[in-house]
mmCIF file of C-alpha atoms in Angstrom:
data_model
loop_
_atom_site.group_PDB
_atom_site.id
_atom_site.type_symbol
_atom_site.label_atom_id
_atom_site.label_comp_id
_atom_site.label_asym_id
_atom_site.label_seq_id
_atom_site.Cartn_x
_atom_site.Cartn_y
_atom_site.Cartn_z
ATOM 1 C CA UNK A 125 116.993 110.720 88.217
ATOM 2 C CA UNK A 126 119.193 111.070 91.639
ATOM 3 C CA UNK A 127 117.410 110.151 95.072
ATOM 4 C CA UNK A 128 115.646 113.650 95.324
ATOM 5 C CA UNK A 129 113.991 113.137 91.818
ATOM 6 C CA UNK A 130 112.647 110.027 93.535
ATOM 7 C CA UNK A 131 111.160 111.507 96.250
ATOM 8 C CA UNK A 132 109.644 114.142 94.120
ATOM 9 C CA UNK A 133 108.025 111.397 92.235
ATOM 10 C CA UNK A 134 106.891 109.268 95.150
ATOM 11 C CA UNK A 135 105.382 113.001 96.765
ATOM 12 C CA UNK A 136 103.605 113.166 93.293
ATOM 13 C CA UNK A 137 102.075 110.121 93.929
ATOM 14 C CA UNK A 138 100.978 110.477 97.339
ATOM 15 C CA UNK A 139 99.356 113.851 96.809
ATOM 16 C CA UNK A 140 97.559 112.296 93.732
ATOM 17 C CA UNK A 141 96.318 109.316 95.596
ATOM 18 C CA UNK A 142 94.758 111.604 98.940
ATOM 19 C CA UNK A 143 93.384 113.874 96.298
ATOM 20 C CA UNK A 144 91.552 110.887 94.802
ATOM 21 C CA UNK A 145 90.750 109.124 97.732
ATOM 22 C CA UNK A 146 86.908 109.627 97.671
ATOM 23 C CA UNK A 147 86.821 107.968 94.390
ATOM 24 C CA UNK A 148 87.001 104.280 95.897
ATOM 25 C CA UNK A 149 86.377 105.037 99.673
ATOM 26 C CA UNK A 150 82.727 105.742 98.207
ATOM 27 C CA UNK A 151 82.340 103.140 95.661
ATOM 28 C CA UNK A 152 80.219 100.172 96.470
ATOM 29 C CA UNK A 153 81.706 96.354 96.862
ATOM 30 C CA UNK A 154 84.927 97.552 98.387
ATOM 31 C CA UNK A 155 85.263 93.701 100.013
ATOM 32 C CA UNK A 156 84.704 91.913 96.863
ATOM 33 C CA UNK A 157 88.412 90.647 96.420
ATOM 34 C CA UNK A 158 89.390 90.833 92.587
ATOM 35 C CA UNK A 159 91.678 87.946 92.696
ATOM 36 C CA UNK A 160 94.641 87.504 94.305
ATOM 37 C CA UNK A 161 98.144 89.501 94.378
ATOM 38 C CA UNK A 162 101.769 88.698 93.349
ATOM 39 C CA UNK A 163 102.339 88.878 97.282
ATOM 40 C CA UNK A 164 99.665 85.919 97.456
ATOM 41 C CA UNK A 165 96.775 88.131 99.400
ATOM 42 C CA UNK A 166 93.573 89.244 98.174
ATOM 43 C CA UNK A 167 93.383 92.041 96.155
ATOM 44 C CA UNK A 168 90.584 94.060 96.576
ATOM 45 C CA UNK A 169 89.383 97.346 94.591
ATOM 46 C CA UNK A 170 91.111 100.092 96.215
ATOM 47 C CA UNK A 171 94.261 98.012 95.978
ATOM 48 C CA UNK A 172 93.906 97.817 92.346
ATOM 49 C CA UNK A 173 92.985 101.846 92.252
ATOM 50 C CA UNK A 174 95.860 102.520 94.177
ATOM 51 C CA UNK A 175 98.196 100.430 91.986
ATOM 52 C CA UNK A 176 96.941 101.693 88.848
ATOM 53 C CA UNK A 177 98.232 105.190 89.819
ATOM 54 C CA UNK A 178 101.195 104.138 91.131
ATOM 55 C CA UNK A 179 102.048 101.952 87.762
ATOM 56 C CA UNK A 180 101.033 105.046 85.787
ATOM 57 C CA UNK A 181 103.821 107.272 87.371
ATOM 58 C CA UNK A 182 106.292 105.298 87.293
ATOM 59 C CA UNK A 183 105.298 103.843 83.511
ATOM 60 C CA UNK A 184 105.613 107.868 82.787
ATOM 61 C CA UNK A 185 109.400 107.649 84.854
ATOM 62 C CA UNK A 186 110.187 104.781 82.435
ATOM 63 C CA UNK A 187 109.495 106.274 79.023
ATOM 64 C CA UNK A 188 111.431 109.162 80.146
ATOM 65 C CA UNK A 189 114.534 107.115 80.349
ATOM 66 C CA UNK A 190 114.991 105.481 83.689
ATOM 67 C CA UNK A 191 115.343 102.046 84.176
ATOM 68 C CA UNK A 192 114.277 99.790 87.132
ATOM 69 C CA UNK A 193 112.848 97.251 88.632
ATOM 70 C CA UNK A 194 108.891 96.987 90.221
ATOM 71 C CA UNK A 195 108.369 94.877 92.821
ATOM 72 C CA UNK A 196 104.902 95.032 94.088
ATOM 73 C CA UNK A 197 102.667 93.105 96.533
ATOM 74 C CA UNK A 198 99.959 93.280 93.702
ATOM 75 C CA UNK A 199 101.575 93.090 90.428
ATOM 76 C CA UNK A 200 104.850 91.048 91.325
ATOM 77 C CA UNK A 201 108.299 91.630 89.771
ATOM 78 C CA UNK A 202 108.501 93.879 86.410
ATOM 79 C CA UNK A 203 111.351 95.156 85.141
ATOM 80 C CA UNK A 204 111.922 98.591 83.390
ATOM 81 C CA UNK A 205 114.680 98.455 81.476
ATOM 82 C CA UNK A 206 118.310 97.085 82.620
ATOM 83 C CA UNK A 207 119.611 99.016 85.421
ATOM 84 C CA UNK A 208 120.182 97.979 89.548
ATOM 85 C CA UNK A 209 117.828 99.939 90.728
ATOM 86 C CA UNK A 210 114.553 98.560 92.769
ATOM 87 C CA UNK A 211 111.231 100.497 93.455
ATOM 88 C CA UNK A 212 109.291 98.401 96.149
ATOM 89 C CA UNK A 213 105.872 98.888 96.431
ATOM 90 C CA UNK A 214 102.456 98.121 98.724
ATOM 91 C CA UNK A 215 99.846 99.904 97.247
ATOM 92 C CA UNK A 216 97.832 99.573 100.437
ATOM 93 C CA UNK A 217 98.810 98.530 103.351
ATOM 94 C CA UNK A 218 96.506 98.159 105.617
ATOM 95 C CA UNK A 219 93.671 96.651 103.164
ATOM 96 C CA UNK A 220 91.494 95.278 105.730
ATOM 97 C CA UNK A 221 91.058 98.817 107.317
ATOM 98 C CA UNK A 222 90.743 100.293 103.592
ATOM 99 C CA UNK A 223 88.437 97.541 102.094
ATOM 100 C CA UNK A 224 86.310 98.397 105.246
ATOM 101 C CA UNK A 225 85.718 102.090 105.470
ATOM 102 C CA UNK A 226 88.034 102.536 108.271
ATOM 103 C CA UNK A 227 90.663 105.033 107.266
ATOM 104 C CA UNK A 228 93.978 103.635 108.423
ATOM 105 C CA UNK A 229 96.064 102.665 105.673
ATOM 106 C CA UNK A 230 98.967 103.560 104.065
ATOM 107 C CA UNK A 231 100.927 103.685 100.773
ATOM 108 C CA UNK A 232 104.725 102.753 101.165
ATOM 109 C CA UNK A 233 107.238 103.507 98.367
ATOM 110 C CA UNK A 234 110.974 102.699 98.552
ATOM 111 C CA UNK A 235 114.020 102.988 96.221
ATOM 112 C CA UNK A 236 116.769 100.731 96.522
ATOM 113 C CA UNK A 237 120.266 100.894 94.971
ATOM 114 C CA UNK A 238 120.618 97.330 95.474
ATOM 115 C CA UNK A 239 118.416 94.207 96.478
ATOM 116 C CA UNK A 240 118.809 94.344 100.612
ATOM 117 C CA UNK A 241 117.302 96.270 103.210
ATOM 118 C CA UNK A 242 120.586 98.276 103.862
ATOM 119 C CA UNK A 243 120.530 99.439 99.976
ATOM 120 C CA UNK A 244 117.376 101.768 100.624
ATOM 121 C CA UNK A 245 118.012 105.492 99.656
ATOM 122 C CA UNK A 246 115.115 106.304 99.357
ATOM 123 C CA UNK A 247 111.121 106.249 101.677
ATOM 124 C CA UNK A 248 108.226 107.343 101.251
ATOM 125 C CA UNK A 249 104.695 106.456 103.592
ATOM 126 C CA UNK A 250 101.806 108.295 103.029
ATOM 127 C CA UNK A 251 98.308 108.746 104.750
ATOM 128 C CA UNK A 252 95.888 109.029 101.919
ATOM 129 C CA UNK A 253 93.252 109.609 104.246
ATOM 130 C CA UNK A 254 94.847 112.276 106.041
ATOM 131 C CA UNK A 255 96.991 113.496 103.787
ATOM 132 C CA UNK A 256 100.505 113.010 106.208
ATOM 133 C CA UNK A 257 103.328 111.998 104.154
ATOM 134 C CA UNK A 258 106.593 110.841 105.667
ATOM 135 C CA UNK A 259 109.513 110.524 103.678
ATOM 136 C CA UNK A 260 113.670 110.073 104.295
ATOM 137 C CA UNK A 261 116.225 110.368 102.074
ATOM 138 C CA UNK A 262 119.424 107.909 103.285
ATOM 139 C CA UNK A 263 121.498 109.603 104.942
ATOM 140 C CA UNK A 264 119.790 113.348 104.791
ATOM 141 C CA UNK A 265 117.241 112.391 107.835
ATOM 142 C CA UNK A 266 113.417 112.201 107.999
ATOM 143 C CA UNK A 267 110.359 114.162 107.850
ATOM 144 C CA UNK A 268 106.693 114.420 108.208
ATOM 145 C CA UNK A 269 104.545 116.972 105.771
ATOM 146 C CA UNK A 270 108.257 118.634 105.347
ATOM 147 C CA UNK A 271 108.994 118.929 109.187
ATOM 148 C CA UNK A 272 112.605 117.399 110.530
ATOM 149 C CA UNK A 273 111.712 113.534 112.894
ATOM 150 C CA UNK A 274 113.059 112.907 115.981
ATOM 151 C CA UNK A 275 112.003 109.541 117.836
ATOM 152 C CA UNK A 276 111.179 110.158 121.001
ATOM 153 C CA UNK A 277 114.122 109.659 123.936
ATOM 154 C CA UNK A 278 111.925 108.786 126.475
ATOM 155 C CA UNK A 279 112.858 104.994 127.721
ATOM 156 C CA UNK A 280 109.399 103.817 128.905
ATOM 157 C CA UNK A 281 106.735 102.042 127.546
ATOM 158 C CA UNK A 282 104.282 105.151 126.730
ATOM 159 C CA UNK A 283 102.754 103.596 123.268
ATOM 160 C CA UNK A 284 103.071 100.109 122.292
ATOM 161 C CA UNK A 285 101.928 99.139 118.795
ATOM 162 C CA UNK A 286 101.755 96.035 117.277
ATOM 163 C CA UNK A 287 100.619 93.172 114.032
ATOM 164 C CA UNK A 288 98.784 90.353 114.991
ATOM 165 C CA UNK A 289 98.091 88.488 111.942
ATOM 166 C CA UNK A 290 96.853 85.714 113.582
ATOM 167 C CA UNK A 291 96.058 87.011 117.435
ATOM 168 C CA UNK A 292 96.203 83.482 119.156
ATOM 169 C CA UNK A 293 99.381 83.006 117.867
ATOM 170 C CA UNK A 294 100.954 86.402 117.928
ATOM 171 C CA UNK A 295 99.625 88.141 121.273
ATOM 172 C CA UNK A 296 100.941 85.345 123.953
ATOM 173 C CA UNK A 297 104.732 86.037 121.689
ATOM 174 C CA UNK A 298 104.550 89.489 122.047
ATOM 175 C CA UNK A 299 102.729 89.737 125.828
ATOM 176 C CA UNK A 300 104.872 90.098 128.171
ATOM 177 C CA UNK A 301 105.675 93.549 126.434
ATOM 178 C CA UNK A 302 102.170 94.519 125.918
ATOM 179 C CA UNK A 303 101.526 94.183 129.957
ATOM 180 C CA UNK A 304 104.457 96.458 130.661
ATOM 181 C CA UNK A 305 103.196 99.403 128.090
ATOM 182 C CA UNK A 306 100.898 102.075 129.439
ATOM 183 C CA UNK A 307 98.819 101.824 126.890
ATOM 184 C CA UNK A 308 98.364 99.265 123.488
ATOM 185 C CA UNK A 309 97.221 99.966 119.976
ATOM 186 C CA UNK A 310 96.901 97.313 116.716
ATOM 187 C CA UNK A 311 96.823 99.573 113.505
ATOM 188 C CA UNK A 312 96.573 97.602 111.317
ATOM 189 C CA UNK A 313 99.332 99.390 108.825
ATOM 190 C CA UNK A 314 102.980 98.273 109.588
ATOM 191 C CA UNK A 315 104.369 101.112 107.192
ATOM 192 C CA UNK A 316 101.953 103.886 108.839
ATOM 193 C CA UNK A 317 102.976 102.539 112.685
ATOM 194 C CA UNK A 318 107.032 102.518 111.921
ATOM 195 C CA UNK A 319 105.814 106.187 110.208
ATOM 196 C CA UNK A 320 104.284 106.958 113.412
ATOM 197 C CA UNK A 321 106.982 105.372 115.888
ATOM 198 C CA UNK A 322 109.721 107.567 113.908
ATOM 199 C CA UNK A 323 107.544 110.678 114.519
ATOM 200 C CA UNK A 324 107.731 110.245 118.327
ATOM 201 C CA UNK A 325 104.062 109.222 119.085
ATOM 202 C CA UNK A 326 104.919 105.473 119.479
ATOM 203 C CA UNK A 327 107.586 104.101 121.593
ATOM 204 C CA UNK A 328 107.864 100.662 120.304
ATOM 205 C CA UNK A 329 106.633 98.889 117.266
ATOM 206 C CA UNK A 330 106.750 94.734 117.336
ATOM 207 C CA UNK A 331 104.667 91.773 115.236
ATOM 208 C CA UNK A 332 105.609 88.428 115.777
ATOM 209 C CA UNK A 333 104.530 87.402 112.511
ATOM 210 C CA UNK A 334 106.885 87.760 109.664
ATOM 211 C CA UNK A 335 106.549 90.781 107.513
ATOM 212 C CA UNK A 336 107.561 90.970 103.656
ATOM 213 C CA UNK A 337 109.579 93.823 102.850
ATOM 214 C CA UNK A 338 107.078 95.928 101.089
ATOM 215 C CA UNK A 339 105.387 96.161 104.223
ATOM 216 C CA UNK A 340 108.639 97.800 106.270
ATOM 217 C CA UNK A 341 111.322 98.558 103.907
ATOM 218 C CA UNK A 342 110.127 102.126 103.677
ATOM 219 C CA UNK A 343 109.525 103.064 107.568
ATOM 220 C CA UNK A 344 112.877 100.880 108.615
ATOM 221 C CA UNK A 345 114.363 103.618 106.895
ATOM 222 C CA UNK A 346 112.288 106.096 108.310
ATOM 223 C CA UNK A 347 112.551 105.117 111.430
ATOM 224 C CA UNK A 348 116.412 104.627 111.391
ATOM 225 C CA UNK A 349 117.099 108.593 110.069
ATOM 226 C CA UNK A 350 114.768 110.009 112.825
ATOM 227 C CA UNK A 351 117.155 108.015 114.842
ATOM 228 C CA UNK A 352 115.314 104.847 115.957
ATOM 229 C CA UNK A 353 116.449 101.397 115.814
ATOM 230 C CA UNK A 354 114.918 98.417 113.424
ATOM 231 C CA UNK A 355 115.601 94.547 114.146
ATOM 232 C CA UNK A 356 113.870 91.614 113.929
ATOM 233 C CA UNK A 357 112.282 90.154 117.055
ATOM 234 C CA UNK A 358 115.531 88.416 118.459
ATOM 235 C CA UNK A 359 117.448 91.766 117.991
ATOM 236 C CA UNK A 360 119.192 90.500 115.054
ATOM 237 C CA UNK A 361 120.271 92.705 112.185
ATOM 238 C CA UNK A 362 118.051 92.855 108.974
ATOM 239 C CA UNK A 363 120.098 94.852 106.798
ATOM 240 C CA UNK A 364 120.974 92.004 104.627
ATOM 241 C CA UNK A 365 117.432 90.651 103.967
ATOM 242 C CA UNK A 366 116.770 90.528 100.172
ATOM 243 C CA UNK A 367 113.602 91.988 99.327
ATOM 244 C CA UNK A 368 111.093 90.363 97.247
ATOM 245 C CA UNK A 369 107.241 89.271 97.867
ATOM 246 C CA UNK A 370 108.506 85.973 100.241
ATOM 247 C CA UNK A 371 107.919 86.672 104.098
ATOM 248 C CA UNK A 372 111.308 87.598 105.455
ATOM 249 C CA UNK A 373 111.282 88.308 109.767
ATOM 250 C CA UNK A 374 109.121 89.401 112.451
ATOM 251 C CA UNK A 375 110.266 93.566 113.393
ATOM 252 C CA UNK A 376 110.899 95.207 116.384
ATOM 253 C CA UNK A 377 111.611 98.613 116.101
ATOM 254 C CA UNK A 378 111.584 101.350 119.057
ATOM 255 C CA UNK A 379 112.085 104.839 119.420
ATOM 256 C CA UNK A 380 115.888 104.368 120.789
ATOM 257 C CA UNK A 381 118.597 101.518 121.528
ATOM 258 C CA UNK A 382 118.388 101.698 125.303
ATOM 259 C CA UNK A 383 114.652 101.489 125.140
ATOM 260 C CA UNK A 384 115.063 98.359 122.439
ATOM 261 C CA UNK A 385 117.506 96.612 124.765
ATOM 262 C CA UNK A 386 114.926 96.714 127.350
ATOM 263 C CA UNK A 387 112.029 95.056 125.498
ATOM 264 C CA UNK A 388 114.033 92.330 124.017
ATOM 265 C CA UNK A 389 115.243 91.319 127.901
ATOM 266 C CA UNK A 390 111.170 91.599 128.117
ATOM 267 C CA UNK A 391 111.031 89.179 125.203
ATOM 268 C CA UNK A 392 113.918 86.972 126.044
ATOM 269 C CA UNK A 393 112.912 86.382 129.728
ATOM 270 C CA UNK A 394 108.755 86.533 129.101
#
């Protein structure tokens, strides 16, 4: 399979998992965790349902002769075969909104043709909930529900979003770039907000705490082919972060350079 097959695939996914969306949104015990993830988080039912249909598809991409590698925040590392290639997966992200009822969460696929950021060909982030699905194909740009993304050029602080994992911690990091935005929103889905930032409705994406690569490997890419730029918080490249389930670096990502050059002075003098 080339990188379009891939994408095909991962669009085959997403339009299975908003079609069966109601299934587990409507079950009961939604915040009963089932155990705990690969990634080391509890896993909770509709990460399980998710993962089960993502496991299925790409069981069915096996048989039919390609070989890879699975890493997943849920099941961990399993390899398909012998080959270089990497499929990175969060099933949900965003299970706290999900587990809840609130419908804010995301499904992030990525294909790599080696084991660092910079080796991504391949993203996909979809909305079950909604239905948006954003997708980029390296080098061949991004898109939203098959529309061309353009971040948006505007150098002010219109939308700030942000992760706060653990708010006494992460909010007095992060503040003195919160008090310059017009306004402030906390997700609560790091793949949906880089989604979101690429598609021009967010100016500037940050989280002090350090993500794993499941969470961003799929929007950095995103984000970057709609023309935006991804760093971690010092401004430091993260190209040649290996993925895997450890915690890697805390993100900032905006909608252009001059407007990231601005918020890490913010950052650097706050």
């Amino acid at each position: 399979m080339n990188n379009e097959d891939w994408l095909e695939l991962f669009k085959e996914i997403g339009r299975e998992l908003h079609g069966k969306l109601s299934e587990i949104m409507t079950g009961q015990d939604g915040t009963i965790a089932l155990g705990r993830g690969a990634g080391g988080d509890k896993t909770f039912p509709v990460d399980r349902w998710a993962e089960d249909i993502i496991l299925g598809a790409l069981e069915k991409a096996h048989r039919a002769g390609e070989a890879f590698t699975l890493i997943s925040e849920e099941l961990g590392i399993r390899d398909f075969g012998k080959g270089n290639k990497i499929v990175l997966v969060d099933p949900v992200d965003g299970s706290n909104n999900a587990k809840n009822g609130i419908p804010f969460f995301s499904t992030a696929l990525a294909l790599l043709d080696g084991n660092t950021l910079s080796d991504t060909a391949v993203a996909y982030v979809v909305n079950p909930c909604a239905g948006d699905a954003f997708w980029a194909v390296r080098g061949k740009g991004a898109y939203k529900n098959g529309l061309r993304l353009t971040t948006s050029p505007a150098e002010t602080l219109a939308i700030v979003a942000c992760e706060a994992s653990t708010p006494a911690v992460d909010i007095p990091r992060i503040m003195p770039v919160l008090t310059k935005a017009r306004r402030m929103r906390c997700f609560g889905s790091t793949a949906l907000d880089l989604a979101y930032l690429a598609s021009g409705a967010v100016s500037v994406f940050l989280t002090a705490t350090a993500s794993r690569t499941f969470d961003y490997a799929a929007g950095r890419l995103i984000v970057q082919e709609a023309g935006g730029v991804v760093t971690d918080l010092a401004g430091g490249a993260i190209g040649d972060v290996t993925v895997g389930l450890a915690r890697t670096v805390p993100l900032l990502a905006s909608a252009n350079a001059t407007l990231h050059e601005a918020v890490l002075k913010l950052l650097a003098n706050g």
